[in-house]
Coordinates of N, CA and C in Angstrom, one line a residue:
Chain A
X113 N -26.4 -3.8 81.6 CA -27.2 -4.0 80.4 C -28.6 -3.4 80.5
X114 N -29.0 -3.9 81.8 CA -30.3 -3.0 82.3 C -30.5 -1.9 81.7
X115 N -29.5 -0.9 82.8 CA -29.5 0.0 82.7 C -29.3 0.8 81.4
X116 N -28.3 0.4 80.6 CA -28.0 1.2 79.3 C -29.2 1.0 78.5
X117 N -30.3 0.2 78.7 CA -31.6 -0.2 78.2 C -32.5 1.1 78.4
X118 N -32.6 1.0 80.1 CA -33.3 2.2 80.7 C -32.8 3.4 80.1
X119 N -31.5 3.8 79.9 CA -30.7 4.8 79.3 C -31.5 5.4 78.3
X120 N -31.5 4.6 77.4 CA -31.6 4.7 76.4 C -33.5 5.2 75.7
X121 N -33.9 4.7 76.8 CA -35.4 4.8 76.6 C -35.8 6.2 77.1
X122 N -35.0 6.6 77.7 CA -35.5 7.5 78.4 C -35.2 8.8 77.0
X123 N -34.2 8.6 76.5 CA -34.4 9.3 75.0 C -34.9 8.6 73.6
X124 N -35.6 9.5 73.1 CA -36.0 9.0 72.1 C -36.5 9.9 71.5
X125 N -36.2 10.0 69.7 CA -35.7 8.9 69.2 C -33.9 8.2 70.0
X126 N -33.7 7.3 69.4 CA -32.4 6.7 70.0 C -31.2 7.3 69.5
X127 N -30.3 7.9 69.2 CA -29.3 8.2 68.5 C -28.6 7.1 67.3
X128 N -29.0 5.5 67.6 CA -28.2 4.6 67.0 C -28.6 3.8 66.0
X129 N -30.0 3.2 66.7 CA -30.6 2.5 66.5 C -32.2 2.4 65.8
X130 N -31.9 3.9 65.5 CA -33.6 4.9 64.9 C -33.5 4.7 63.7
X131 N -33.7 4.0 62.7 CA -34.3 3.9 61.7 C -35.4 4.8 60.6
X132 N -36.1 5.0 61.4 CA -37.3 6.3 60.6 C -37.4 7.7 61.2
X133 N -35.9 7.9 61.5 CA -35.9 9.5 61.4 C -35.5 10.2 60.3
X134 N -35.4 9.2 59.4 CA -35.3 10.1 58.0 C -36.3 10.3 57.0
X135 N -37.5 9.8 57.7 CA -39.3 9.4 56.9 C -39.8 10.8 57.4
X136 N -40.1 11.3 56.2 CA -40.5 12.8 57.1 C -42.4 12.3 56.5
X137 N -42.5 12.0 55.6 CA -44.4 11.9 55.1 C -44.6 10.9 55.7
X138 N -46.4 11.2 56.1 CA -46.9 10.2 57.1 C -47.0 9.3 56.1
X139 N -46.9 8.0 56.8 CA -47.6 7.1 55.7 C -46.5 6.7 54.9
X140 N -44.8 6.6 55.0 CA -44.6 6.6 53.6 C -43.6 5.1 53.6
X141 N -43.9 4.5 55.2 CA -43.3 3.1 55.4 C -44.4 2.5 55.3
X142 N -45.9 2.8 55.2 CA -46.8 1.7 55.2 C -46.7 1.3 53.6
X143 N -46.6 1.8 52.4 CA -46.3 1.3 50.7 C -45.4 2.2 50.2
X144 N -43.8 1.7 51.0 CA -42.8 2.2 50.1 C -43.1 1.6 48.6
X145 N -41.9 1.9 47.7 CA -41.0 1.3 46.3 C -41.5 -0.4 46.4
X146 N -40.7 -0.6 47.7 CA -40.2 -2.1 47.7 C -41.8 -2.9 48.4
X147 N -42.7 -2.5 49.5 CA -43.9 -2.6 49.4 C -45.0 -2.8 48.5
X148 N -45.0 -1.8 47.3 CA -45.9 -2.1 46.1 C -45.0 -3.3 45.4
X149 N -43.8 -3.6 45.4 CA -43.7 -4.0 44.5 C -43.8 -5.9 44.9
X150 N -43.9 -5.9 46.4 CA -44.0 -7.2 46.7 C -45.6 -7.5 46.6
X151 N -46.3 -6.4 46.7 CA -48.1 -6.8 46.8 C -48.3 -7.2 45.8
X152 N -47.8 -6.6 44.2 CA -47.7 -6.6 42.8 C -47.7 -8.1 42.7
X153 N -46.6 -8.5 43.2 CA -45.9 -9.9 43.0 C -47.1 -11.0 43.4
X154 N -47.7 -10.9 44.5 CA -48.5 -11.3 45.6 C -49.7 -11.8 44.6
X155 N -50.0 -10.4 44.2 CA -51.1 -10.5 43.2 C -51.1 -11.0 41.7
X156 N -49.7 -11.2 41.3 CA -49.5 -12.1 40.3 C -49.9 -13.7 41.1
X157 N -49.3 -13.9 41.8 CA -49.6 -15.2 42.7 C -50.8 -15.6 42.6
X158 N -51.9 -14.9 43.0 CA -53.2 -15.1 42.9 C -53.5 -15.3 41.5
X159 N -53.3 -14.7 40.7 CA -53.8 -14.6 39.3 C -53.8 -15.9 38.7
X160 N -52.1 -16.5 39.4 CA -51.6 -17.8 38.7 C -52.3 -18.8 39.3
X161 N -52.3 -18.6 40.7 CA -53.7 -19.9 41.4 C -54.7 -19.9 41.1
X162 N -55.3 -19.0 40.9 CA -57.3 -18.5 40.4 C -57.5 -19.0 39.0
X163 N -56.5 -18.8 38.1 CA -56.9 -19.6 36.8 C -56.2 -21.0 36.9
X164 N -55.8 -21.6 38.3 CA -55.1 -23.3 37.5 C -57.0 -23.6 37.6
X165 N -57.9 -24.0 38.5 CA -58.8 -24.6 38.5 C -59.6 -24.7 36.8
X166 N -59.6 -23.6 36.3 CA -60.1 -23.6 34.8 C -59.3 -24.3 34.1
X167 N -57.8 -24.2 34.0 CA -57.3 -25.0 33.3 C -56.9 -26.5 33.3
X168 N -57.2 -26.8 35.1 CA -57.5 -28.0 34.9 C -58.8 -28.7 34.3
X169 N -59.9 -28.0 34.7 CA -61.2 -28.4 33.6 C -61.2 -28.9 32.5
X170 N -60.2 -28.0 32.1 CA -60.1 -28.0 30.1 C -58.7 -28.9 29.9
X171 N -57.8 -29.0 30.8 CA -56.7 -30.6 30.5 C -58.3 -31.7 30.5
X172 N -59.4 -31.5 31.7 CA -59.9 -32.9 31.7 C -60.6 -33.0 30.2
X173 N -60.9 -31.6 30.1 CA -62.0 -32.2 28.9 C -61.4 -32.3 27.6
X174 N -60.0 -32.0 27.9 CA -59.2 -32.1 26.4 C -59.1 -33.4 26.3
X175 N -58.9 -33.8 27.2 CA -57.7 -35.5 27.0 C -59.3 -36.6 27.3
X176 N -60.4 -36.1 27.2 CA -61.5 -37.1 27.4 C -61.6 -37.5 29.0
X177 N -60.9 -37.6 30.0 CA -61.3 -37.6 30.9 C -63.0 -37.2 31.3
X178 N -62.8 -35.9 30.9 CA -64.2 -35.6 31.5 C -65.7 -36.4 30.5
X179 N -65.3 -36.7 29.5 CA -66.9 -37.0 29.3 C -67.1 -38.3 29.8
X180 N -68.5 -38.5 29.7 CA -69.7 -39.3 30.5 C -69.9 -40.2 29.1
X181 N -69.6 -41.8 29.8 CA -70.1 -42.6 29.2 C -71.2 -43.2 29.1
X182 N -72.0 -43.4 28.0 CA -73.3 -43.7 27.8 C -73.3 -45.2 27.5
X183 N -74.6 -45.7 28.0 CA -75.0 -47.0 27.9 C -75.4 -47.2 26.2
X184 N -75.1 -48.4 25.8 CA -75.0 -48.8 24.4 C -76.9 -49.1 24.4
X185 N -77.9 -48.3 23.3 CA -78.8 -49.3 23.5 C -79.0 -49.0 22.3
X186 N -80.0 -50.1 21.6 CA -80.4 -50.4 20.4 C -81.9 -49.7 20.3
X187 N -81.9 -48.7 19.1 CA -83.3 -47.9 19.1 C -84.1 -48.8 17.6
X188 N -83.6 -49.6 16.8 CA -84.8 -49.9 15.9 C -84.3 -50.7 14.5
X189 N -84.4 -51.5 14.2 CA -83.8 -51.9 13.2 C -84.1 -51.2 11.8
X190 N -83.4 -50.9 11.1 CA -82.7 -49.8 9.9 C -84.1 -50.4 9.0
X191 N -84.6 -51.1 8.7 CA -85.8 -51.4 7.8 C -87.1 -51.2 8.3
X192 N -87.1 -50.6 9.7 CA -88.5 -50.4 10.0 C -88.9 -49.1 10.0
X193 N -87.9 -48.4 9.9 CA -88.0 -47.0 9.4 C -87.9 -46.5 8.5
X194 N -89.2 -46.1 7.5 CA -88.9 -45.5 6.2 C -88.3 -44.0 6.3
X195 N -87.8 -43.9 4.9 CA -86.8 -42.4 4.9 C -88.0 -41.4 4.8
X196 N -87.8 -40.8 5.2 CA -88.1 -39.6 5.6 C -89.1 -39.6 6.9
X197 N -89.3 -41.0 7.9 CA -89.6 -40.7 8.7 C -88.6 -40.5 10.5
X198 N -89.5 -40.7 11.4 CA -89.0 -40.7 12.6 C -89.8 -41.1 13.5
X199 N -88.8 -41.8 14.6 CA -89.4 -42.1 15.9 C -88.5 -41.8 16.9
X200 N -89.4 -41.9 18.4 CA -89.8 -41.0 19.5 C -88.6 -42.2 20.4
X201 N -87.6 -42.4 21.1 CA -87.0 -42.7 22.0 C -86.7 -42.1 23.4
X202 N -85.8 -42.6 23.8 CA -85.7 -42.4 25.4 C -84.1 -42.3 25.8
X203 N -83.3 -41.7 25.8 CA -81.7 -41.9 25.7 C -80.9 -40.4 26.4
X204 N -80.2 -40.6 27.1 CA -79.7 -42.0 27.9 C -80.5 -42.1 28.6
X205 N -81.1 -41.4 29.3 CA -82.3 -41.6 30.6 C -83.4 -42.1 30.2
X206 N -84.6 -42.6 31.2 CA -85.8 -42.8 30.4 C -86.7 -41.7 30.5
X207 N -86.1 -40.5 31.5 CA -86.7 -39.4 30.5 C -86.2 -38.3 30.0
X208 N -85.3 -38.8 29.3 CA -84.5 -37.6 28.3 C -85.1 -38.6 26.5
X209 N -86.1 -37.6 26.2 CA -86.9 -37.8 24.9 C -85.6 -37.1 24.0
X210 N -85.7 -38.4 23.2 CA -84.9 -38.4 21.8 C -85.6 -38.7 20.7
X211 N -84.9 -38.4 19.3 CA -86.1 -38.4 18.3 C -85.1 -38.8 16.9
X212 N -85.4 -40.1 16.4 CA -84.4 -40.8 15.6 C -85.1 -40.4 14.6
X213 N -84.5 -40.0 13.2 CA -84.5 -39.5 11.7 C -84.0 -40.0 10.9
X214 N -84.8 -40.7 9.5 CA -83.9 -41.1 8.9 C -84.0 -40.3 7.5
X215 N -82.7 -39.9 7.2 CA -82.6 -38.8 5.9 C -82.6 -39.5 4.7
X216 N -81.8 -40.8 4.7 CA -81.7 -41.2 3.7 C -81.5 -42.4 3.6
X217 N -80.8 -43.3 2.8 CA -80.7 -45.0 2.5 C -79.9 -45.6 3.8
X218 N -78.5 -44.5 3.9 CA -78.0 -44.9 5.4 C -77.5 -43.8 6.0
X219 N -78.3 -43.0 5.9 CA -78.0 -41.7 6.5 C -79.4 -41.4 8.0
X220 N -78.7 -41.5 9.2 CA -79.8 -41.4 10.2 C -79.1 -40.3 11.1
X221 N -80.2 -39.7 11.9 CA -79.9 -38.6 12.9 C -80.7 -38.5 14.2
X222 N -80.0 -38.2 14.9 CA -81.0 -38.3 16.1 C -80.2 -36.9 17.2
X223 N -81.5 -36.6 17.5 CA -81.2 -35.9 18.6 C -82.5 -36.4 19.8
X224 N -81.4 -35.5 21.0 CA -82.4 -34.9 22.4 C -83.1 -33.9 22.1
X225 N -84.5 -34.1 22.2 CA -85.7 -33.8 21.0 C -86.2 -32.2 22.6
X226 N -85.3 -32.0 23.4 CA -86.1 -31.1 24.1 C -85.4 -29.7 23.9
X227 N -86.4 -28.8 23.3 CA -85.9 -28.2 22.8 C -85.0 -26.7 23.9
X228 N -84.3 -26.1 23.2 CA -83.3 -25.7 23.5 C -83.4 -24.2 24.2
X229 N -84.8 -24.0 23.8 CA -85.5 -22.5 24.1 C -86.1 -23.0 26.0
X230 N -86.9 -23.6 25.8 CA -88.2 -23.5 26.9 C -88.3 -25.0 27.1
X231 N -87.7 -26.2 26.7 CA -87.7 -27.6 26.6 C -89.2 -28.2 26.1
X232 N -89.9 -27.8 25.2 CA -90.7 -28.1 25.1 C -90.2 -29.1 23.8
X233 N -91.1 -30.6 23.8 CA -90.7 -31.6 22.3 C -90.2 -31.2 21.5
X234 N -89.2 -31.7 20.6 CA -89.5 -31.2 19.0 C -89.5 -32.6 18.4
X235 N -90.4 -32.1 17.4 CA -90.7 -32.7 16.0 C -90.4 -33.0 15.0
X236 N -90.0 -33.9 15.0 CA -89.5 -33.8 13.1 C -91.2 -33.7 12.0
X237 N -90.5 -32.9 10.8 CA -92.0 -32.5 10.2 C -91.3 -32.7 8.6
X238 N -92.0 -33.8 8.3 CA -91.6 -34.2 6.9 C -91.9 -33.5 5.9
X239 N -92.7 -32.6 6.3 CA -93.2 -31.2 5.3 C -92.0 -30.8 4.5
X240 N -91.9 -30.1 6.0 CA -91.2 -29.1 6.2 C -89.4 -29.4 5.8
X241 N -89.1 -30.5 6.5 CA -87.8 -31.3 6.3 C -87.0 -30.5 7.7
X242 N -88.0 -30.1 8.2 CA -86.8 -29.9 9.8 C -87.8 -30.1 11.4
X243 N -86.5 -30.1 12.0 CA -87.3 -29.8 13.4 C -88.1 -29.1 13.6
X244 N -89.4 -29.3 14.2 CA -90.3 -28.2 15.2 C -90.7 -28.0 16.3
X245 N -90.4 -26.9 17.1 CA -90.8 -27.0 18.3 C -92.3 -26.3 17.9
X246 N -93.5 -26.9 18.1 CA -94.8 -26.1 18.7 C -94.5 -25.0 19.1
X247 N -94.3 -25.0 20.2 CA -94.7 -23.9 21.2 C -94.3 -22.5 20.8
X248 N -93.3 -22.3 20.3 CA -93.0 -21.2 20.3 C -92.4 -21.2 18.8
X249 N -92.7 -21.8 18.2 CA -92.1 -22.5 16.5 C -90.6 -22.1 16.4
X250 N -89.9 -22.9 16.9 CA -88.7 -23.0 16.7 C -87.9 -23.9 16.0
X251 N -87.1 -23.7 15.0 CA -87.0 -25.0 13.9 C -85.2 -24.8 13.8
X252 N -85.1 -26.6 13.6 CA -83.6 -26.7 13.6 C -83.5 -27.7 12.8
X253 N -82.1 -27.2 12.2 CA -81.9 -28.3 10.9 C -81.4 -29.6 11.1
X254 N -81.8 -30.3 10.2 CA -82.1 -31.7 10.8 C -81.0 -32.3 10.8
X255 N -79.9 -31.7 9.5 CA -78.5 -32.3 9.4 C -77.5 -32.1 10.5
X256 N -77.6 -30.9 11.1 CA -76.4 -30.3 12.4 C -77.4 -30.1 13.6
X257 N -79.1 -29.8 14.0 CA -79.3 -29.9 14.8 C -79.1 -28.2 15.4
X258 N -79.0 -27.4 14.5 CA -78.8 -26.0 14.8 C -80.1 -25.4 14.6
X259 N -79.9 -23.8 15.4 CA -81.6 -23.6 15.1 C -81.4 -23.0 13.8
X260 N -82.4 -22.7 13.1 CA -82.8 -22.1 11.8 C -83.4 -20.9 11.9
X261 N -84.8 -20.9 12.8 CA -85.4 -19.6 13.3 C -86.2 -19.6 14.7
X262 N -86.7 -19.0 14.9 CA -87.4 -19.2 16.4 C -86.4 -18.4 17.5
X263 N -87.3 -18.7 18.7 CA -86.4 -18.6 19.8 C -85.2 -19.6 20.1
X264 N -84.9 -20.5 20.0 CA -84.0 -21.2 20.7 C -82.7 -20.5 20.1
X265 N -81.5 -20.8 20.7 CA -80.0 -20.3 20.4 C -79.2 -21.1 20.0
X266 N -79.1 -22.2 21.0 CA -77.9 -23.9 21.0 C -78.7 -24.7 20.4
X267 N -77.8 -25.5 19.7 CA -78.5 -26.8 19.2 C -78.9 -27.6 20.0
X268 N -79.7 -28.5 19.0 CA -80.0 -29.9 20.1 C -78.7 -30.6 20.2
X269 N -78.9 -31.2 21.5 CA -77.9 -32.4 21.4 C -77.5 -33.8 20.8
X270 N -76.9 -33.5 19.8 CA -76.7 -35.2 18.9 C -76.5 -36.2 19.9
X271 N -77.0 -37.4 19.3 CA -77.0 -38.5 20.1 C -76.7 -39.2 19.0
X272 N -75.3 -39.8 19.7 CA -74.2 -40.6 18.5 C -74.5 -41.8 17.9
X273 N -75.1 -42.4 16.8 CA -75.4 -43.5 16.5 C -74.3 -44.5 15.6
X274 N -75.2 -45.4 15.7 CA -74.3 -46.5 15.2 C -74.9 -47.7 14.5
X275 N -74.5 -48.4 13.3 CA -75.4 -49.2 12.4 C -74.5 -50.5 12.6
X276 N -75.2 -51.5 13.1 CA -74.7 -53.3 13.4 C -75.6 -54.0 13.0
X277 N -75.2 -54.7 12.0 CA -76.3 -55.8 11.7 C -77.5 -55.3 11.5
X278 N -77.6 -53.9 10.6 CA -79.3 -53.4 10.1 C -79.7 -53.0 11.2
X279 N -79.3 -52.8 12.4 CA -80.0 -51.8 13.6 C -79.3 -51.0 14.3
X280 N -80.1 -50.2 14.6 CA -79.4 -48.7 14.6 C -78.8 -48.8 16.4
X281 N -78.0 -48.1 17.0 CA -77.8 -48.1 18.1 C -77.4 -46.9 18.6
X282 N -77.9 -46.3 19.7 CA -77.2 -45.0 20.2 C -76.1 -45.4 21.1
X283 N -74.9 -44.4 21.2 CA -74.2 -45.0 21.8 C -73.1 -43.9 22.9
X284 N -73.9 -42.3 22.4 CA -73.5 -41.3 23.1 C -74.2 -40.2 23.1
X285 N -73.9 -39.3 24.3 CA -74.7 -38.2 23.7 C -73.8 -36.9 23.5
X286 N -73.3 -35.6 22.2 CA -72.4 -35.2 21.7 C -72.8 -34.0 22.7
X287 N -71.7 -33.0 23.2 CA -71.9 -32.1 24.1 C -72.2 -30.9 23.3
X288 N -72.6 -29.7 23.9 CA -73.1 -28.6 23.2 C -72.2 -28.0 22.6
X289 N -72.4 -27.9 21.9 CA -71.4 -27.3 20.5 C -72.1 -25.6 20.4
X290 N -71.0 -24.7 21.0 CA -71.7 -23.4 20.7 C -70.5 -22.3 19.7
Chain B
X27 N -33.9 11.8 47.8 CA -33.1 10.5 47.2 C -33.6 10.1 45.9
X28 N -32.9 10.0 44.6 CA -34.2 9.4 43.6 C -33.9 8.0 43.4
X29 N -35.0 7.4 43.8 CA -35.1 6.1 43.1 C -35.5 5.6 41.7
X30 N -35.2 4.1 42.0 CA -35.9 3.5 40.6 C -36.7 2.9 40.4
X31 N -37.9 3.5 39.6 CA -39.0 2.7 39.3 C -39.6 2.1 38.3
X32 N -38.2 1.7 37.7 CA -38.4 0.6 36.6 C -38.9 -0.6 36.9
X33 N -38.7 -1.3 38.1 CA -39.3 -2.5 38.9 C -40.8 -2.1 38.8
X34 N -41.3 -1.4 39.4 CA -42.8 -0.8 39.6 C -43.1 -1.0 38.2
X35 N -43.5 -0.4 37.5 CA -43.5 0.0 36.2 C -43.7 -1.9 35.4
X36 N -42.6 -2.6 35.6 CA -42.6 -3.8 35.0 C -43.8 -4.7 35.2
X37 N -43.5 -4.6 37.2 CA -44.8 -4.7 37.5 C -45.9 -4.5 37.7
X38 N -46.0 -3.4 37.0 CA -47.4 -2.9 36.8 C -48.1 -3.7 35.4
X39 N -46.9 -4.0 34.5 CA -47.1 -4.0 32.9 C -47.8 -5.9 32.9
X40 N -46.6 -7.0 34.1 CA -46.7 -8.1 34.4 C -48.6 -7.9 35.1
X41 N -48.6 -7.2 35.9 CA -50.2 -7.3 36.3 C -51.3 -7.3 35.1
X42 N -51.1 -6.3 34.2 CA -52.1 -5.6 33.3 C -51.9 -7.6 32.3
X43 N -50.7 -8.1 32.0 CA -51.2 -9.2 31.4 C -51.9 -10.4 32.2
X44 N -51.5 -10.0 33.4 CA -52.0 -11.0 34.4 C -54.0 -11.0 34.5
X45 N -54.4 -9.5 34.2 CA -55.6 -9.6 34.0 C -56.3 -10.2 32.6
X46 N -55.5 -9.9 31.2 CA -55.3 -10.0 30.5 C -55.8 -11.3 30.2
X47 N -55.0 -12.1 30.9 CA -55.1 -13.4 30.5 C -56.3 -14.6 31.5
X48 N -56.6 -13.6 32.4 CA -57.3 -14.4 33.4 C -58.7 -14.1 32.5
X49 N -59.0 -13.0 31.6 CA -59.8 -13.1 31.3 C -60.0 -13.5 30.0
X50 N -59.2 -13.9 29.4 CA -59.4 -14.9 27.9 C -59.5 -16.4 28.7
X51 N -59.2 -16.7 29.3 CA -59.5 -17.8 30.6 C -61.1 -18.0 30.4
X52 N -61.1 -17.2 31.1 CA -63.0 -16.9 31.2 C -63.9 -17.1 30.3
X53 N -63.5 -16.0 29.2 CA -64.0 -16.3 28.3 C -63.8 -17.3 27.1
X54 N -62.9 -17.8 27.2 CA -62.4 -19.1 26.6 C -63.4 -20.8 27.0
X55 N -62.9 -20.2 28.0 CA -63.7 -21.3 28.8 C -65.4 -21.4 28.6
X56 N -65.8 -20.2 28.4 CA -67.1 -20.0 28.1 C -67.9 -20.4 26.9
X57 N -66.8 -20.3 25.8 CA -67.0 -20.7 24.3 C -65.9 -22.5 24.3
X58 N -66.4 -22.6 25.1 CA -65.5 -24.3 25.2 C -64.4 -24.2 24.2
X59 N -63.6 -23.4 24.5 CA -62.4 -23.5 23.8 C -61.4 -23.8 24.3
X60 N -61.4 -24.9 24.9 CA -60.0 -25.8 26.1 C -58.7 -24.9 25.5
X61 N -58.5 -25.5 24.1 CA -57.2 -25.0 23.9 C -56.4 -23.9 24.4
X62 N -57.5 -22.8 24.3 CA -57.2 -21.6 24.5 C -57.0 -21.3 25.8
X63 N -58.1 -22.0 26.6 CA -58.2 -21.8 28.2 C -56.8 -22.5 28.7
X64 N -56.3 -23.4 28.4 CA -55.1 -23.8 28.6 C -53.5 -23.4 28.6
X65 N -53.7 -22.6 27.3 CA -52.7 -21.8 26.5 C -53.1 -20.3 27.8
X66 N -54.3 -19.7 27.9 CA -53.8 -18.7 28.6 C -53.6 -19.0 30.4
X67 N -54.0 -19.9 31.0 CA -54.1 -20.2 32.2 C -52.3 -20.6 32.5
X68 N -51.7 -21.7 31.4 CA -50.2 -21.5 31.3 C -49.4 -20.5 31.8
X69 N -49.8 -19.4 30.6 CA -49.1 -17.8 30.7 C -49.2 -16.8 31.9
X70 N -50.5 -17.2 32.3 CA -50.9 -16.4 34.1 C -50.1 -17.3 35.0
X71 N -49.6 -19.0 34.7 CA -48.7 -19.4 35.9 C -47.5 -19.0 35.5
X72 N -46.9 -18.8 34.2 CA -45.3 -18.7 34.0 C -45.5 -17.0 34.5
X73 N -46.4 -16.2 34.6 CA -46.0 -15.0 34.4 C -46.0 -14.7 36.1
X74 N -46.1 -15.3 37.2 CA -45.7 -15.1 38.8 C -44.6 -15.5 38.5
X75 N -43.3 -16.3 38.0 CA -41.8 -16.8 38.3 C -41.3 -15.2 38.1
X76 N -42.1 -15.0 36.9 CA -41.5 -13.6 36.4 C -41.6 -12.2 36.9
X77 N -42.6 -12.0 37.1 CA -42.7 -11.1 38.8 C -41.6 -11.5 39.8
X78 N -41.6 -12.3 40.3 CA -40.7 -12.6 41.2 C -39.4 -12.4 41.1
X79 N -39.2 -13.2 39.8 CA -37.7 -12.8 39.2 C -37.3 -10.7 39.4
X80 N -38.8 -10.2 38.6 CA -38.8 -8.6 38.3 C -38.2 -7.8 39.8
X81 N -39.1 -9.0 41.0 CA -39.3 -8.3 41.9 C -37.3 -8.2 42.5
X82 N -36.9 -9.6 42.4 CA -35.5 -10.0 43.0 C -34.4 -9.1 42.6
X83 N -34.8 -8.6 41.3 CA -33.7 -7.8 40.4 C -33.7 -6.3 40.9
X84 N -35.1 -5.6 41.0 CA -35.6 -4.8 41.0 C -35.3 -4.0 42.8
X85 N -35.5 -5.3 43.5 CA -35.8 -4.4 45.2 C -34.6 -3.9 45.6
X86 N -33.3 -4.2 45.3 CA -32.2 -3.2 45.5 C -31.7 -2.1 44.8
X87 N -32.1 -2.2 44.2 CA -32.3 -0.5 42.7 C -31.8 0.5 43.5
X88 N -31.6 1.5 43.8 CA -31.5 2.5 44.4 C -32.1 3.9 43.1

């Protein structure tokens, strides 16, 4: 057995056992046919792994998993606020400035008053009938919280209320709606 | 010898939606549009069985 071993080595290629004496181009066993077409596959593989993480994101945030529950708090009883004014709160954090509006008999609005451009306050302006940011005068309508003109792009963030017994209560904050 | 490169070919076509869809992913995802992101991230996992399948059918071709 040795020997026929030694035999054998001693020529080469082998007569029997040679495989790539029919490959005449260099290179043409490193990406045959059957080579591309398993890398191909490889690379579908990857494609199907690299997007599960995104679409697990979006099962969370479809099915509610993912949002963030806010603490219930009470910002002001419904008669101490005349219509067409507003006041200055704190929600959910104590320093995330929010700014309660009231439009009408029971129509109220509130957002996260920082604005969307540069964070600087906004204002509600009875003048006017919308939001104001100063700084760079950016204004957003009071009903959806969208901008109207200025710099900013995204709306403010609504902060979900709720009316119990004549007082108003926040009870979420709505995510960016773009 | 001529071969067949109808496998290749399939697989090339399986890749091109495989980019296809990773990037409405992306961009889906970007405009919080779960539905969509879900609907194409699906289609990028069903569409490796089918490579696979392309590839099983395909590698003894001559």
């Amino acid at each position: 057995m040795g020997e026929d071993i030694k035999r054998n080595n001693d020529k080469i290629p082998f007569d029997e056992n040679n495989y790539t004496h029919n490959i005449r181009k260099a290179g043409e066993r490193r990406l045959d046919r059957r080579g591309f077409m398993k890398t191909m596959v490889g690379a579908a593989g990857i494609f199907a792994v690299s997007t599960m993480p995104w679409g697990a994101i979006a099962v969370k945030e479809l099915t509610g998993l993912g949002s963030k529950s806010h603490p219930k708090q009470k910002l002001a009883n419904a008669n101490d606020l005349k219509i067409g004014e507003a006041i200055e709160f704190a929600y959910p954090g104590e320093h995330d400035a929010a700014l309660l509006v009231r439009l009408g008999e029971n129509e109220f609005k509130a957002y996260q008053n920082a604005c969307t451009h540069l964070k600087c306050p906004v204002f509600w302006s009875k003048e006017e009938g919308r939001l104001v940011c100063p700084c760079h005068h950016g204004f957003f309508d009071v009903k959806t919280g969208k901008p109207t003109a200025g710099p900013p792009q995204r709306p403010l963030p609504e902060v979900v209320l709720s009316k119990e017994q004549g007082a108003i209560y926040a009870t979420g904050v709505k995510r960016y709606e773009t | 010898m001529k071969r067949s490169y109808r496998g290749v070919i399939l697989l090339c076509f399986v890749l091109l939606l495989n980019i296809i869809c990773t990037q409405q992913v992306v961009n889906s995802f970007f405009y919080d549009r779960f539905e969509r992101v879900v609907l194409f991230a699906v289609c990028n996992i069903v569409l490796f069985p089918i490579a696979l399948w392309i590839y099983f059918r395909e590698r003894d071709v001559r």
